[in-house]
């Protein structure tokens, strides 16, 4: 039985003038869900099912290309700093959890196509064009645009209200957000992503529909399967929001164990604030620098190899 909650974005959007706490029942539910699970399905989000299908099909075709072509778009070919936030990562190229070891999965990371800048985590991705991987870049960027306009602002407003702030409270921190937009290919039969937490504010995940789920989530002191629900997105809270709220909203541990005969493609978008912003932590009043945290957490994965987020705490 699937016991993870479903939130309706349409209902969440029914927001009264700013400054009022718990304007509607869905806002109240969002608060409870963030406290109890930090993981939920989002329905009524308005993103085209057809676009998601096209993006997944184009991604599968990309991952089926010969290794020497995919490697032309590897992290070592990227110009964004750190280069570990962009490009193709081959099988066993990333380790989310030391105990699980390097993950048998392939990845491509892209970002928002802003002109190059001196700021970390921003700038253009070296990505295959239409001749190499038809529809790959174009469908991903179109999907990203839909997420940026149809989902992220409303989720941020919902979270702000849930936390007792006015609806536009997060806006100044998100006028140029950072998105680490990832597509993952899990080969058939034995692939996985080790137990971890995500690093950003929250993650927006598109997963293919399979009758048997591969994603497992740790919530309410137990690991449970996250059933696939057609056309629903998955939202899970990340470490940045946990830090911001001083542990009120806790990042949700999860893992992928994929044993099916078919390959699996998933598309998580990790959402971060403006990279050069600074926020004041709830309760403590401590000043937190976004760039510092992001670089520290990226170093943990790619330099120290201690895993993603709270990976080391997880059983
Ligand atoms: O593939 C999935 O369903 C989740 C992947 C994931 O948790 C991640 O990349 O952080
Ligand atoms: Fe994750």
Coordinates of C-alpha atoms and ligand atoms in Angstrom, one line a residue:
X1 CA 0.0 0.0 0.0
X2 CA 1.3 3.4 -0.9
X3 CA 1.1 5.5 2.2
X4 CA 2.9 8.6 1.0
X5 CA 0.8 11.7 0.7
X6 CA -0.4 13.4 -2.4
X7 CA -0.5 17.2 -2.6
X8 CA -2.4 19.1 -5.3
X9 CA -0.6 22.0 -6.8
X10 CA -3.8 23.5 -8.0
X11 CA -5.2 23.5 -4.5
X12 CA -1.9 24.9 -3.1
X13 CA -2.1 27.8 -5.6
X14 CA -5.3 29.1 -4.1
X15 CA -3.5 31.6 -1.9
X16 CA -5.1 34.6 -0.2
X17 CA -3.2 37.9 0.1
X18 CA 0.2 37.5 1.6
X19 CA 0.9 37.5 5.4
X20 CA -1.7 35.1 6.5
X21 CA -0.9 31.7 8.0
X22 CA -2.6 28.5 6.7
X23 CA -4.8 30.1 4.1
X24 CA -6.2 26.9 2.9
X25 CA -6.4 23.2 3.8
X26 CA -3.7 22.2 1.3
X27 CA -1.2 24.7 2.8
X28 CA -1.9 23.1 6.2
X29 CA -1.4 19.7 4.7
X30 CA 1.9 20.7 3.1
X31 CA 3.2 21.8 6.5
X32 CA 2.2 18.5 8.1
X33 CA 3.6 16.5 5.2
X34 CA 6.9 18.4 5.4
X35 CA 7.1 17.7 9.1
X36 CA 6.2 14.1 9.0
X37 CA 7.5 12.8 5.6
X38 CA 9.5 15.4 3.7
X39 CA 8.4 13.4 0.7
X40 CA 5.2 13.6 -1.3
X41 CA 3.6 13.3 -4.7
X42 CA 2.6 16.4 -6.5
X43 CA -0.4 16.2 -8.8
X44 CA -2.3 18.8 -10.9
X45 CA 1.1 20.4 -11.8
X46 CA 0.3 21.2 -15.4
X47 CA 3.4 19.7 -17.0
X48 CA 2.7 18.0 -20.3
X49 CA 2.7 14.2 -20.1
X50 CA 3.7 14.1 -23.7
X51 CA 6.8 16.3 -23.0
X52 CA 7.9 14.1 -20.2
X53 CA 7.5 11.0 -22.4
X54 CA 9.6 12.7 -25.2
X55 CA 12.3 13.7 -22.7
X56 CA 12.5 10.2 -21.3
X57 CA 12.7 8.6 -24.8
X58 CA 15.3 11.1 -26.0
X59 CA 17.3 10.5 -22.8
X60 CA 17.2 6.7 -23.2
X61 CA 18.5 7.1 -26.8
X62 CA 21.3 9.3 -25.6
X63 CA 22.4 6.7 -23.0
X64 CA 22.3 4.0 -25.7
X65 CA 25.0 5.9 -27.7
X66 CA 28.5 4.5 -27.7
X67 CA 30.6 5.3 -24.7
X68 CA 33.2 7.2 -26.7
X69 CA 30.5 9.6 -27.9
X70 CA 29.0 10.2 -24.4
X71 CA 32.5 10.8 -23.0
X72 CA 32.9 13.8 -25.2
X73 CA 30.4 15.5 -22.9
X74 CA 32.1 14.2 -19.7
X75 CA 32.8 16.3 -16.6
X76 CA 36.3 16.9 -17.8
X77 CA 34.9 18.7 -20.9
X78 CA 32.8 21.1 -18.9
X79 CA 33.6 24.7 -18.2
X80 CA 31.3 25.5 -15.2
X81 CA 33.0 25.5 -11.8
X82 CA 32.9 22.9 -10.2
X83 CA 32.9 20.8 -13.3
X84 CA 31.4 18.0 -11.3
X85 CA 28.0 19.7 -11.5
X86 CA 27.7 19.2 -15.3
X87 CA 28.0 16.6 -18.0
X88 CA 28.1 12.8 -18.6
X89 CA 29.1 10.5 -15.7
X90 CA 29.7 6.8 -16.7
X91 CA 28.6 3.7 -14.9
X92 CA 30.2 3.6 -11.4
X93 CA 31.2 7.2 -11.8
X94 CA 29.4 8.5 -8.7
X95 CA 29.2 7.2 -5.1
X96 CA 26.2 8.5 -3.1
X97 CA 26.9 6.2 -0.1
X98 CA 30.3 4.8 0.9
X99 CA 28.7 1.5 2.1
X100 CA 26.9 0.9 -1.1
X101 CA 30.0 1.8 -3.1
X102 CA 30.1 3.4 -6.6
X103 CA 26.6 3.4 -8.2
X104 CA 25.9 1.2 -11.3
X105 CA 24.0 3.9 -13.2
X106 CA 24.8 6.6 -15.8
X107 CA 24.1 10.3 -15.4
X108 CA 23.9 13.5 -17.4
X109 CA 23.9 16.8 -15.4
X110 CA 22.8 20.1 -17.0
X111 CA 21.9 23.4 -15.5
X112 CA 20.1 26.6 -16.5
X113 CA 21.5 28.0 -19.8
X114 CA 22.6 31.3 -18.5
X115 CA 25.7 33.0 -20.1
X116 CA 29.0 32.1 -18.5
X117 CA 29.7 33.9 -15.2
X118 CA 32.3 33.8 -12.5
X119 CA 29.8 32.4 -10.0
X120 CA 30.1 28.7 -9.2
X121 CA 27.4 26.3 -10.4
X122 CA 26.3 28.7 -13.2
X123 CA 27.0 28.8 -16.9
X124 CA 26.5 26.8 -20.0
X125 CA 26.7 23.0 -20.3
X126 CA 28.6 21.2 -23.0
X127 CA 25.7 19.0 -24.2
X128 CA 25.1 17.0 -27.4
X129 CA 23.3 18.8 -30.1
X130 CA 20.4 17.6 -32.3
X131 CA 22.6 15.8 -34.7
X132 CA 24.2 13.7 -32.0
X133 CA 21.2 13.2 -29.7
X134 CA 17.9 14.3 -31.3
X135 CA 15.5 16.0 -28.8
X136 CA 17.8 15.4 -25.9
X137 CA 18.9 19.0 -25.0
X138 CA 15.8 20.6 -26.5
X139 CA 13.3 18.5 -24.5
X140 CA 15.2 18.8 -21.3
X141 CA 15.4 22.6 -21.5
X142 CA 11.7 22.8 -22.4
X143 CA 10.9 20.6 -19.4
X144 CA 13.1 22.7 -17.2
X145 CA 11.3 25.9 -18.4
X146 CA 8.0 24.3 -17.4
X147 CA 9.3 23.3 -14.0
X148 CA 10.7 26.8 -13.5
X149 CA 7.4 28.5 -14.3
X150 CA 4.7 26.1 -13.4
X151 CA 6.0 24.4 -10.3
X152 CA 8.9 26.0 -8.4
X153 CA 7.3 29.5 -7.7
X154 CA 4.2 27.9 -6.4
X155 CA 6.0 25.3 -4.2
X156 CA 8.1 28.1 -2.8
X157 CA 5.0 30.1 -2.0
X158 CA 3.4 27.1 -0.4
X159 CA 6.5 26.4 1.7
X160 CA 6.8 30.1 2.8
X161 CA 3.2 30.1 4.0
X162 CA 3.6 26.7 5.6
X163 CA 6.5 28.1 7.6
X164 CA 4.4 31.1 8.7
X165 CA 5.9 33.7 6.4
X166 CA 4.2 35.8 3.7
X167 CA 3.8 34.0 0.4
X168 CA 6.6 36.0 -1.4
X169 CA 9.1 35.5 1.4
X170 CA 11.5 33.2 -0.6
X171 CA 11.2 35.3 -3.8
X172 CA 14.4 37.5 -3.3
X173 CA 16.4 34.3 -2.8
X174 CA 15.2 32.7 -6.0
X175 CA 15.2 35.4 -8.8
X176 CA 18.2 33.5 -10.3
X177 CA 18.0 30.0 -8.7
X178 CA 20.4 27.3 -9.4
X179 CA 19.0 24.1 -10.8
X180 CA 21.1 21.0 -11.0
X181 CA 19.0 19.2 -13.6
X182 CA 19.9 15.5 -13.8
X183 CA 18.9 12.6 -15.9
X184 CA 19.8 9.1 -14.7
X185 CA 19.9 5.8 -16.6
X186 CA 19.6 2.7 -14.5
X187 CA 20.5 -0.4 -16.6
X188 CA 18.3 -3.4 -16.4
X189 CA 18.4 -6.0 -13.6
X190 CA 20.9 -4.7 -11.2
X191 CA 21.4 -1.0 -10.7
X192 CA 21.1 1.3 -7.8
X193 CA 21.6 4.7 -6.2
X194 CA 22.9 4.3 -2.6
X195 CA 21.1 5.7 0.5
X196 CA 21.5 9.5 0.7
X197 CA 19.8 12.8 1.1
X198 CA 19.7 15.5 -1.6
X199 CA 21.6 18.7 -1.2
X200 CA 19.2 21.4 -2.4
X201 CA 16.1 23.0 -1.0
X202 CA 13.9 20.3 -2.5
X203 CA 14.0 17.9 -5.4
X204 CA 11.5 17.6 -8.2
X205 CA 11.6 14.1 -9.6
X206 CA 10.1 12.6 -12.8
X207 CA 10.1 8.9 -12.8
X208 CA 9.0 6.4 -15.4
X209 CA 5.9 4.4 -14.5
X210 CA 6.6 0.8 -13.6
X211 CA 4.1 -1.5 -11.7
X212 CA 7.0 -2.4 -9.3
X213 CA 8.7 0.6 -7.8
X214 CA 12.5 1.0 -7.5
X215 CA 12.6 4.1 -5.3
X216 CA 12.6 3.6 -1.5
X217 CA 12.2 6.3 1.1
X218 CA 12.9 6.5 4.8
X219 CA 10.0 8.2 6.5
X220 CA 8.5 7.7 9.9
X221 CA 11.3 5.4 11.0
X222 CA 10.9 2.8 8.2
X223 CA 12.0 2.3 4.6
X224 CA 9.0 2.1 2.3
X225 CA 8.5 1.7 -1.4
X226 CA 7.5 4.8 -3.4
X227 CA 5.0 3.4 -5.8
X228 CA 4.9 5.0 -9.2
X229 CA 1.8 7.2 -9.7
X230 CA 1.2 8.1 -13.3
X231 CA 1.6 11.8 -14.0
X232 CA 2.5 12.7 -10.5
X233 CA 5.8 14.3 -9.7
X234 CA 7.7 13.4 -6.5
X235 CA 9.0 16.2 -4.3
X236 CA 11.5 15.5 -1.5
X237 CA 13.1 17.9 0.9
X238 CA 16.8 18.4 0.8
X239 CA 19.6 19.5 3.2
X240 CA 19.5 23.2 2.3
X241 CA 15.9 23.5 3.6
X242 CA 16.8 21.5 6.7
X243 CA 19.7 23.9 7.4
X244 CA 17.5 27.0 6.6
X245 CA 14.7 25.8 9.0
X246 CA 17.2 24.6 11.6
X247 CA 16.0 21.0 11.5
X248 CA 12.3 21.7 11.5
X249 CA 11.9 20.3 8.0
X250 CA 14.3 17.4 7.7
X251 CA 15.8 16.1 4.4
X252 CA 14.4 12.7 3.5
X253 CA 16.7 9.7 3.0
X254 CA 16.1 7.6 -0.1
X255 CA 17.7 5.0 -2.3
X256 CA 17.1 3.3 -5.7
X257 CA 17.2 -0.5 -6.0
X258 CA 16.4 -1.3 -9.6
X259 CA 16.0 -5.0 -10.5
X260 CA 13.6 -5.0 -13.4
X261 CA 14.2 -6.4 -16.9
X262 CA 13.8 -3.0 -18.4
X263 CA 16.1 0.0 -17.9
X264 CA 14.8 2.9 -15.9
X265 CA 15.2 6.6 -16.6
X266 CA 14.6 9.2 -13.9
X267 CA 14.9 13.0 -14.0
X268 CA 15.5 14.8 -10.7
X269 CA 15.9 18.5 -10.6
X270 CA 17.7 19.7 -7.5
X271 CA 16.5 23.2 -6.7
X272 CA 18.9 25.7 -4.9
X273 CA 18.6 29.5 -4.2
X274 CA 20.6 32.2 -6.0
X275 CA 24.1 30.9 -5.5
X276 CA 25.4 34.2 -4.2
X277 CA 22.7 34.7 -1.6
X278 CA 23.0 34.5 2.1
X279 CA 20.1 33.6 4.4
X280 CA 19.5 33.9 8.2
X281 CA 18.8 30.5 9.7
X282 CA 15.4 30.2 11.5
X283 CA 15.7 30.1 15.3
X284 CA 19.4 30.7 15.6
X285 CA 19.7 33.8 13.5
X286 CA 23.0 32.5 12.1
X287 CA 24.1 33.7 8.7
X288 CA 24.4 31.0 6.0
X289 CA 26.3 31.4 2.8
X290 CA 24.8 29.3 -0.1
X291 CA 28.0 29.0 -2.1
X292 CA 29.9 27.8 0.9
X293 CA 27.4 25.0 1.7
X294 CA 27.1 23.9 -2.0
X295 CA 30.8 23.7 -2.5
X296 CA 31.3 21.8 0.8
X297 CA 28.6 19.3 -0.1
X298 CA 29.9 18.8 -3.6
X299 CA 33.4 18.3 -2.2
X300 CA 32.0 15.6 0.1
X301 CA 30.7 13.7 -2.9
X302 CA 33.5 14.3 -5.4
X303 CA 36.7 15.1 -3.5
X304 CA 36.4 13.4 0.0
X305 CA 34.0 10.7 -1.4
X306 CA 32.0 10.5 1.8
X307 CA 28.7 10.5 0.0
X308 CA 25.7 12.7 -0.6
X309 CA 24.1 14.8 2.2
X310 CA 23.5 12.8 5.3
X311 CA 24.5 9.5 3.7
X312 CA 26.9 8.6 6.5
X313 CA 24.2 8.8 9.2
X314 CA 21.9 6.4 7.4
X315 CA 21.4 2.7 8.2
Ligands
LIG1 O1 16.2 7.8 -9.6 C1 15.5 8.2 -8.7 O2 14.3 7.8 -8.6 C2 16.1 9.0 -7.5 C3 17.5 9.5 -7.8 C4 18.1 10.2 -6.6 O3 17.7 10.1 -5.5 C5 19.2 11.2 -6.9 O4 19.8 11.2 -7.9 O5 19.4 12.0 -5.9
LIG2 FE1 18.3 11.7 -4.3

